Coordinates of C-alpha atoms in Angstrom, one line a residue:
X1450 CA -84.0 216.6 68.7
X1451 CA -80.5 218.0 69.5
X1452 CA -79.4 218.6 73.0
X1453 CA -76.0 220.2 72.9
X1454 CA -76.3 221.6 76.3
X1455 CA -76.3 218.2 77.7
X1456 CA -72.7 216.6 78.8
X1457 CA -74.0 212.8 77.1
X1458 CA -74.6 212.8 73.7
X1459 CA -77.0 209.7 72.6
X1460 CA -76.0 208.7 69.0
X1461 CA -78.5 205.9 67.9
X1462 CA -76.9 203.7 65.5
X1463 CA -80.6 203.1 63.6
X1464 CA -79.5 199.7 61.6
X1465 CA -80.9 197.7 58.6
X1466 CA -81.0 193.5 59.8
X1467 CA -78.0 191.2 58.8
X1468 CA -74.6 193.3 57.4
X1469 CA -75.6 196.7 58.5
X1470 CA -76.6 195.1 62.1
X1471 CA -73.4 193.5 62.3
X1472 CA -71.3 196.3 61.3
X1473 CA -73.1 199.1 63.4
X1474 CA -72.5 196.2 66.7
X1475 CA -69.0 196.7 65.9
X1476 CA -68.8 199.8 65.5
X1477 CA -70.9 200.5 68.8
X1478 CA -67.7 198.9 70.9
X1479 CA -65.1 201.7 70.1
X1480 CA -67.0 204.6 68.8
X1481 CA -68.2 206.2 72.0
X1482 CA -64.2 206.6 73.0
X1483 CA -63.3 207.8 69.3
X1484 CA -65.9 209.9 69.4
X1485 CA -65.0 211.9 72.6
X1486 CA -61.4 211.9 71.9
X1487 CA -61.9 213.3 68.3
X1488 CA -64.6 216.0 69.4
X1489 CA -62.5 217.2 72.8
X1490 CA -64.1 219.4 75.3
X1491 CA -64.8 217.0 77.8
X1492 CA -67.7 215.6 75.6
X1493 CA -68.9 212.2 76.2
X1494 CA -71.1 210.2 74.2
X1495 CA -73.4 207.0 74.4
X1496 CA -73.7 204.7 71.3
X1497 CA -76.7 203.0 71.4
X1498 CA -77.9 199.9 68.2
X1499 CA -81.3 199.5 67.3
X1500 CA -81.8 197.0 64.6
X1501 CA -84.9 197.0 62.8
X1502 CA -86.1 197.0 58.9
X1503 CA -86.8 200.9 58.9
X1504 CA -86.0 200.6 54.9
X1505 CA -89.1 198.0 54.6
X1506 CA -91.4 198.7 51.6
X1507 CA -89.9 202.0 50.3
X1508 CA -86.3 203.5 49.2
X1509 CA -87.6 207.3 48.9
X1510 CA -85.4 209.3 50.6
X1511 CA -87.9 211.9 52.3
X1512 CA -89.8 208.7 53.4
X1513 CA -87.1 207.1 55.2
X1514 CA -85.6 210.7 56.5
X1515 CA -89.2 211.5 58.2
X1516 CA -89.2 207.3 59.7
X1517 CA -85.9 208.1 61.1
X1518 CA -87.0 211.6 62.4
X1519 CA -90.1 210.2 63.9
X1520 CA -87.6 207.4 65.5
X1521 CA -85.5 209.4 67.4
X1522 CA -87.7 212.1 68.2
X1523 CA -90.0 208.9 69.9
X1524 CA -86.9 207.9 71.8
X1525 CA -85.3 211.2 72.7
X1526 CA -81.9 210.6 70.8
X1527 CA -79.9 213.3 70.0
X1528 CA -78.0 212.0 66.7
X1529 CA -79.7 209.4 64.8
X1530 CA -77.3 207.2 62.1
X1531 CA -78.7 205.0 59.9
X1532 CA -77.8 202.4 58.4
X1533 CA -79.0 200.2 55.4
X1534 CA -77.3 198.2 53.0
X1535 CA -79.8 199.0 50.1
X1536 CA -78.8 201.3 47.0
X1537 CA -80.6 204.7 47.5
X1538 CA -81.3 206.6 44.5
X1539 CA -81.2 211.0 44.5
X1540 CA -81.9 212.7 41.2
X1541 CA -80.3 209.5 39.1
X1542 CA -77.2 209.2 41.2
X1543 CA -76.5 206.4 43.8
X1544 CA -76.1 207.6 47.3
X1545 CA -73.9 207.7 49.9
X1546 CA -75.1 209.7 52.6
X1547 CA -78.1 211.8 54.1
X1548 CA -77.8 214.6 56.2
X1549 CA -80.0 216.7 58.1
X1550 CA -78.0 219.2 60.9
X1551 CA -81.5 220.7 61.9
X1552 CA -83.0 217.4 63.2
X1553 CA -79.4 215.3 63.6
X1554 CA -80.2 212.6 61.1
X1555 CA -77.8 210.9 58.8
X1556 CA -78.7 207.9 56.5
X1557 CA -75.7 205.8 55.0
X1558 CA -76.4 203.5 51.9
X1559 CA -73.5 201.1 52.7
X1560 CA -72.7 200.1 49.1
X1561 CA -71.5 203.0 47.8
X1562 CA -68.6 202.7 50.4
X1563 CA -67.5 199.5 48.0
X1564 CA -66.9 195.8 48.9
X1565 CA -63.3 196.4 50.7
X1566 CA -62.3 197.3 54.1
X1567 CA -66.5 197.8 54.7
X1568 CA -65.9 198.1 58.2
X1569 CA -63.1 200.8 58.4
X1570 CA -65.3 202.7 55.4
X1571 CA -67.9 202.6 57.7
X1572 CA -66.6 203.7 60.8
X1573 CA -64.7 206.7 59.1
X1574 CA -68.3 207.7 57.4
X1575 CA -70.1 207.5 60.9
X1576 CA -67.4 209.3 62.8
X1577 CA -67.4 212.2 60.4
X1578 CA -71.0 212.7 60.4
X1579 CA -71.5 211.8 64.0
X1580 CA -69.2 214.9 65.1
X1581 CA -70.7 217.4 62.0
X1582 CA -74.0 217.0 63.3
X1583 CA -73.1 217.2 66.6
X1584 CA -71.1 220.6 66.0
X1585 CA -72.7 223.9 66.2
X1586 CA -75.2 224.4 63.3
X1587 CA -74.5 227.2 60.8
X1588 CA -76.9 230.6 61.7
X1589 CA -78.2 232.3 58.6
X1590 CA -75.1 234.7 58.5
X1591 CA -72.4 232.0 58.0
X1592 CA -74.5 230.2 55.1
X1593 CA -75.8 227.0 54.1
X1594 CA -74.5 223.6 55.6
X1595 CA -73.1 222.9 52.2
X1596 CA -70.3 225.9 52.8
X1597 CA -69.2 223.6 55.9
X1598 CA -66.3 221.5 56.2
X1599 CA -68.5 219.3 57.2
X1600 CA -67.3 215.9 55.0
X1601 CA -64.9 217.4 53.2
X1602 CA -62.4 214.7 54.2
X1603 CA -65.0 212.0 53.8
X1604 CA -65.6 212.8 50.3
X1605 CA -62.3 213.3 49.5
X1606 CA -61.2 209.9 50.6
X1607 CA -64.0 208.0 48.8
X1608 CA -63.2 210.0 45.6
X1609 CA -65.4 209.5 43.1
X1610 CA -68.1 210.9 45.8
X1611 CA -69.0 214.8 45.8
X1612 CA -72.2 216.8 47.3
X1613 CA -75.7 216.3 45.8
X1614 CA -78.4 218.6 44.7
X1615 CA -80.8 218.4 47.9
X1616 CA -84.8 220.0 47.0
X1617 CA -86.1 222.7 49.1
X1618 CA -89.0 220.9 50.6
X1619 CA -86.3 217.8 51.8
X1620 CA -85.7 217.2 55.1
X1621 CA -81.8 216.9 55.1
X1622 CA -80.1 219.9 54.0
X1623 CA -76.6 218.0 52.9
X1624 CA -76.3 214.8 50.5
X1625 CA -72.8 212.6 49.1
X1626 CA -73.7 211.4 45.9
X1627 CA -71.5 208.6 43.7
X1628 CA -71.7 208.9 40.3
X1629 CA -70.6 207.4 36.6
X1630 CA -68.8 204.0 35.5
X1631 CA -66.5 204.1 38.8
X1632 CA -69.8 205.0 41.0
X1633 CA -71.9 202.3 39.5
X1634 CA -68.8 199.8 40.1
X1635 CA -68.1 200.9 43.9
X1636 CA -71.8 200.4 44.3
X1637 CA -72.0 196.9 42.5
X1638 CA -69.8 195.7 44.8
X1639 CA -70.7 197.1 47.5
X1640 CA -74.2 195.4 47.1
X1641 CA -72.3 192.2 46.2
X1642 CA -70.2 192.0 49.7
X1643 CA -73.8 192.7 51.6
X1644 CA -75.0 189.9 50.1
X1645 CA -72.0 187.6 51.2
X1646 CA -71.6 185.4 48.3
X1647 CA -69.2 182.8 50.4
X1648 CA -72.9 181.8 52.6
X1649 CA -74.0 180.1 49.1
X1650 CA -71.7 177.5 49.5
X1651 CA -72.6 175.7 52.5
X1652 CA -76.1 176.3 51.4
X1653 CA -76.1 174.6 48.2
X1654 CA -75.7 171.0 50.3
X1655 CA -77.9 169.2 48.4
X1656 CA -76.6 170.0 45.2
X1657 CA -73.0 169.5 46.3
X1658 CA -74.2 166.2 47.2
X1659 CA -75.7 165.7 43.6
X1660 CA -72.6 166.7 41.9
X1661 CA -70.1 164.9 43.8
X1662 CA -72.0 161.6 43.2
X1663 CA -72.1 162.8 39.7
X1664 CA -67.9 163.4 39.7
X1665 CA -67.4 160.4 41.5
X1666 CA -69.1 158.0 39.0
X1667 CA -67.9 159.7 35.7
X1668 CA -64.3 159.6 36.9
X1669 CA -65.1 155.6 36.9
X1670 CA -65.8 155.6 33.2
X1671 CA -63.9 154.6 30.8
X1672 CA -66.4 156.6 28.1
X1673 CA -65.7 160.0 30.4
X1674 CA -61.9 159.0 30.5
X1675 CA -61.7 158.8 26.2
X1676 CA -63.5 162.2 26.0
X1677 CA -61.9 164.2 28.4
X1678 CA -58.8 163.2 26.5
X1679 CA -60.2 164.0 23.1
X1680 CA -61.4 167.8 23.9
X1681 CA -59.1 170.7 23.5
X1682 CA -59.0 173.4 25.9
X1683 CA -60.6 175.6 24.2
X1684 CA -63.6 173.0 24.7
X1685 CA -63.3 172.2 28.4
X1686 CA -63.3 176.4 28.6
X1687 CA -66.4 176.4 27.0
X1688 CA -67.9 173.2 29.2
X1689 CA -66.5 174.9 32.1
X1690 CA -68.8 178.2 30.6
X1691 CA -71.8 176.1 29.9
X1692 CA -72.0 174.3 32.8
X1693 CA -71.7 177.3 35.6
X1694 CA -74.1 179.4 33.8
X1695 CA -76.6 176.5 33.6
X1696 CA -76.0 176.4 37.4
X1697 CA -76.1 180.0 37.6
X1698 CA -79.6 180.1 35.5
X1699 CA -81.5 177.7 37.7
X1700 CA -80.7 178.8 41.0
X1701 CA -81.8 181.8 39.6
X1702 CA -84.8 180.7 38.2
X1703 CA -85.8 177.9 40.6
X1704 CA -85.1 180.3 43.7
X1705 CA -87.3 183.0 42.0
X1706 CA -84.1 185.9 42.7
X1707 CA -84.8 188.0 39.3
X1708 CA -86.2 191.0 40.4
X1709 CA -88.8 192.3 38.1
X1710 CA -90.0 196.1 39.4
X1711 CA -93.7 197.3 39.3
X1712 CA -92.4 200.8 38.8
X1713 CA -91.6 202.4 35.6
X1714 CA -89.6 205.8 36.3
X1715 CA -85.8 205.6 35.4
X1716 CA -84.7 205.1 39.0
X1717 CA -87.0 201.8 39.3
X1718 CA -84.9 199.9 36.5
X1719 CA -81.2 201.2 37.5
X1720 CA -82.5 200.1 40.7
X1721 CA -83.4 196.5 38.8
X1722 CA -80.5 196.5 36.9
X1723 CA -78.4 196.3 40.1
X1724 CA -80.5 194.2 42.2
X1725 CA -80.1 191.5 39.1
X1726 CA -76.4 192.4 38.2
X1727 CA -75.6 192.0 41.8
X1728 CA -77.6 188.6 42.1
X1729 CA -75.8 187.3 39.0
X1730 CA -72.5 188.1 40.7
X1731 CA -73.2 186.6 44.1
X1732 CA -74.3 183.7 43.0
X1733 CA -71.7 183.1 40.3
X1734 CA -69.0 183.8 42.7
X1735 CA -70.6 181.1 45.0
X1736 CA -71.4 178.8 42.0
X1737 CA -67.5 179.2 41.2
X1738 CA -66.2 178.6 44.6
X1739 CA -68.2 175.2 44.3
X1740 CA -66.8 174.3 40.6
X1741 CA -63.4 175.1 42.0
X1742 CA -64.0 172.8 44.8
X1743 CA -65.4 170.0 43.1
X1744 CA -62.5 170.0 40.8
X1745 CA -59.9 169.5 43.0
X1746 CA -62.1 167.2 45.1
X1747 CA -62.1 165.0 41.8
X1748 CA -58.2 165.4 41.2
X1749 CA -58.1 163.7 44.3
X1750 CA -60.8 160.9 43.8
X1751 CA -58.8 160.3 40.6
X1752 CA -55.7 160.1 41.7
X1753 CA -56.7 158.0 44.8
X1754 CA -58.6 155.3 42.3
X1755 CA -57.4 154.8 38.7
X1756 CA -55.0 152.5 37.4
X1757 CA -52.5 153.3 35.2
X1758 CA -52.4 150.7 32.7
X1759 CA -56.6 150.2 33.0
X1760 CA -56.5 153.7 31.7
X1761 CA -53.6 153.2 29.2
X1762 CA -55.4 150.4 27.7
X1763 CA -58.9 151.8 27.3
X1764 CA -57.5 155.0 25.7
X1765 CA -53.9 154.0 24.3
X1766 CA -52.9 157.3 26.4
X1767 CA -50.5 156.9 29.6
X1768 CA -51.9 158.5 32.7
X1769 CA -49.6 161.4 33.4
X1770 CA -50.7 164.3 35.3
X1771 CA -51.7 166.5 32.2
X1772 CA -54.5 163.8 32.0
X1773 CA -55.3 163.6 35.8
X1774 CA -55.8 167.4 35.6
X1775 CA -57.9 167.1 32.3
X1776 CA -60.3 164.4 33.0
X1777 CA -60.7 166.5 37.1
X1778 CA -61.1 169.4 34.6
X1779 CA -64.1 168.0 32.3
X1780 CA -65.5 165.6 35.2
X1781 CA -66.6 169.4 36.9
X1782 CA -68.3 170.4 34.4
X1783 CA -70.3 167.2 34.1
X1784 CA -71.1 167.1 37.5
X1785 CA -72.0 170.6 38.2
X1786 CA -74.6 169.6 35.4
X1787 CA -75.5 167.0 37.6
X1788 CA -75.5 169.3 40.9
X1789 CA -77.6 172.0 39.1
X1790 CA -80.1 169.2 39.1
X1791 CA -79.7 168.5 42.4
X1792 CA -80.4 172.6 43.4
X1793 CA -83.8 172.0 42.8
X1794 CA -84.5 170.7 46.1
X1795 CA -82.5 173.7 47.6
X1796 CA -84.6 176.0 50.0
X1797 CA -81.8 177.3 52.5
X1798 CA -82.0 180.8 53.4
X1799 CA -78.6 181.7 52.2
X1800 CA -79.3 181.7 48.5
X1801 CA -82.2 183.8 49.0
X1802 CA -80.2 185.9 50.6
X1803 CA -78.7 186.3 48.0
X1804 CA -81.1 189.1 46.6
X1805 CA -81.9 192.0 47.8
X1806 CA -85.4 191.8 46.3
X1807 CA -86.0 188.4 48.7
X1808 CA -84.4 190.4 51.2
X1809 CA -86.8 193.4 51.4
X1810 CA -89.6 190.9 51.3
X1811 CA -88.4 189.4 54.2
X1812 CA -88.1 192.1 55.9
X1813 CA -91.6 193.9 55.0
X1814 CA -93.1 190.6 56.7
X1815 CA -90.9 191.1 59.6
X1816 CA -92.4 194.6 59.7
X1817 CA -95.9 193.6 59.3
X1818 CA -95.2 191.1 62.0
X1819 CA -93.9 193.7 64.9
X1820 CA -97.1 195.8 64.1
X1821 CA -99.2 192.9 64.3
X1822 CA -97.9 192.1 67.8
X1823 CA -98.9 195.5 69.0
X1824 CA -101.7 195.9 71.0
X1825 CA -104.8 197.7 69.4

């Protein structure tokens, strides 16, 4: 696939839909330049972004590597990066990237890079592997790619990473793996940033709706007033509990986003545990952001409507701004009750997005689709 002898280089950014799409676009606008200045020799190259679902309906390594082969070698490229924001498994550890030097393929799980600076992560990842592939391979004499200072930088700066046992009959000859408690973390959030956690907001409209209705008439009753007044903080903590993980459980549920695998080898159910972990997350985070909001949303409504002495004489207790904060305090709770009824009616794509399971469903159709729109 290679053509060193050329002057151009094609690098084909090969890209999973949404985050990976986005990021390789971005990426595509200064990585020719970086890429020429860092390599030297007068070497130019052109960056080009494909995006399709090339992960769709399988995560086995060899599987994607030959897709990806067959990809470029179809369009001529002479590097082929791809991209995919799903957690790839090798030998029980999560990985990070793919290599093959022979055939110029790298595959980058984007979620072992972690949820911070993605982009910069990114960039560094694909800049390193970009110019080791397109170096001069290693000849018989000077060893195995693995002897090459290939990523030494790259795994040093992503510490926990480090090389990965790669099987004879593989097509790449070079693999980063992330392992243990700080691997599974990175990787965690890594899926949780793909799945964008601040898109649920805006998408749980209707049961915003519901649940500032909700707030807005329990902050009118006097029966809400006396029993935000009675509980002790240790009480509203535990309302404030109860009533986001109800949220949190019926989104869940109503959305269908627990992901249930129909494999049973040990890599299927870390796979499941992270795919519902990282659903949990997400849509907690979101589910948060919303309580968050309707509480100060109902500090305000308070503080616009009651009456002092109204208050003072239904519950012998003078309005100060211990109770305003209280009664905006409980009146979440209750409402995000209320909204969680109100998420039934909810079908916006962003929460289900919010699973990576939805996701790859989505994405197997799109698949099926393209195929289907090819002539016979």
């Amino acid at each position: 696939m290679r053509t060193s002898s050329q002057s151009v280089t094609v690098v084909a950014l090969l890209a999973d839909p949404d985050v990976p799409t986005e990021i390789a676009q971005r990426l595509a606008q200064t990585l020719p330049a970086r890429l020429a200045d860092k390599s030297g020799e007068g070497r130019r190259f052109d960056v080009e972004v494909v995006s399709e679902p090339f992960t769709a309906g399988t995560e086995d390594l060899s599987t994607l590597m030959r897709r990806i082969m067959d990809r470029g070698t179809a369009e001529n490229w002479d590097i082929v990066v791809a991209l995919t924001d799903l957690p790839l498994h090798s030998h029980g550890r999560k990985l990070v990237v793919n290599l093959s030097h022979e055939h110029g393929l790298a595959l980058l799980s984007l979620p072992s890079l972690g949820g911070l600076r993605l982009q910069t992560r990114a960039r560094r990842a694909v800049e390193e592997a970009v110019l080791g592939l397109a170096g001069p391979q290693a000849t018989a004499a000077e060893g195995p790619p693995q002897s090459q200072p290939l990523l030494g930088p790259f795994a040093h700066r992503f510490a926990p990473i480090h090389p990965g046992p790669v099987g004879a009959e593989e097509t790449a000859d070079l693999r980063y793996v992330i392992s243990g408690p700080r691997g599974y973390l990175r990787v965690l959030v890594g899926m949780v940033r793909a799945n964008r956690p601040w898109r649920l907001v805006p998408g749980l409209s209707k049961a915003l709706a519901a649940a500032l209705a909700t707030g807005a008439i329990a902050t009118l009753d006097s029966t809400t007033w006396s029993l935000a007044g009675a509980l002790s903080a240790p009480r509203l903590v535990i309302a404030t509990v109860g009533s986001v993980g109800l949220m949190i459980g019926w989104l869940i549920v109503d959305g269908e986003l627990w992901h249930r695998s129909t494999e049973g080898s040990p890599e299927a159910r870390q796979r499941e545990r992270l795919y519902n972990t990282s659903t949990v997350v997400t849509v907690g985070i979101g589910v948060l952001v919303c309580y968050v909001g309707l509480m100060v949303i109902n500090l305000v409504w308070a503080l616009f409507i009651l009456n002092g002495r109204v208050f003072a004489s239904m519950t012998q207790t003078p309005l100060h701004a211990t109770e305003y904060l209280t009664l905006s305090w409980f009146v979440a709770s209750v409402a995000t009750v209320g909204g969680a009824l109100g998420s039934g009616l909810e079908k916006d794509e962003a929460i289900r997005a919010a699973t990576y399971s939805k996701r790859e469903q989505e994405r197997r159709h799109a698949l099926q689709d393209d195929h289907g729109d090819q002539p016979s």
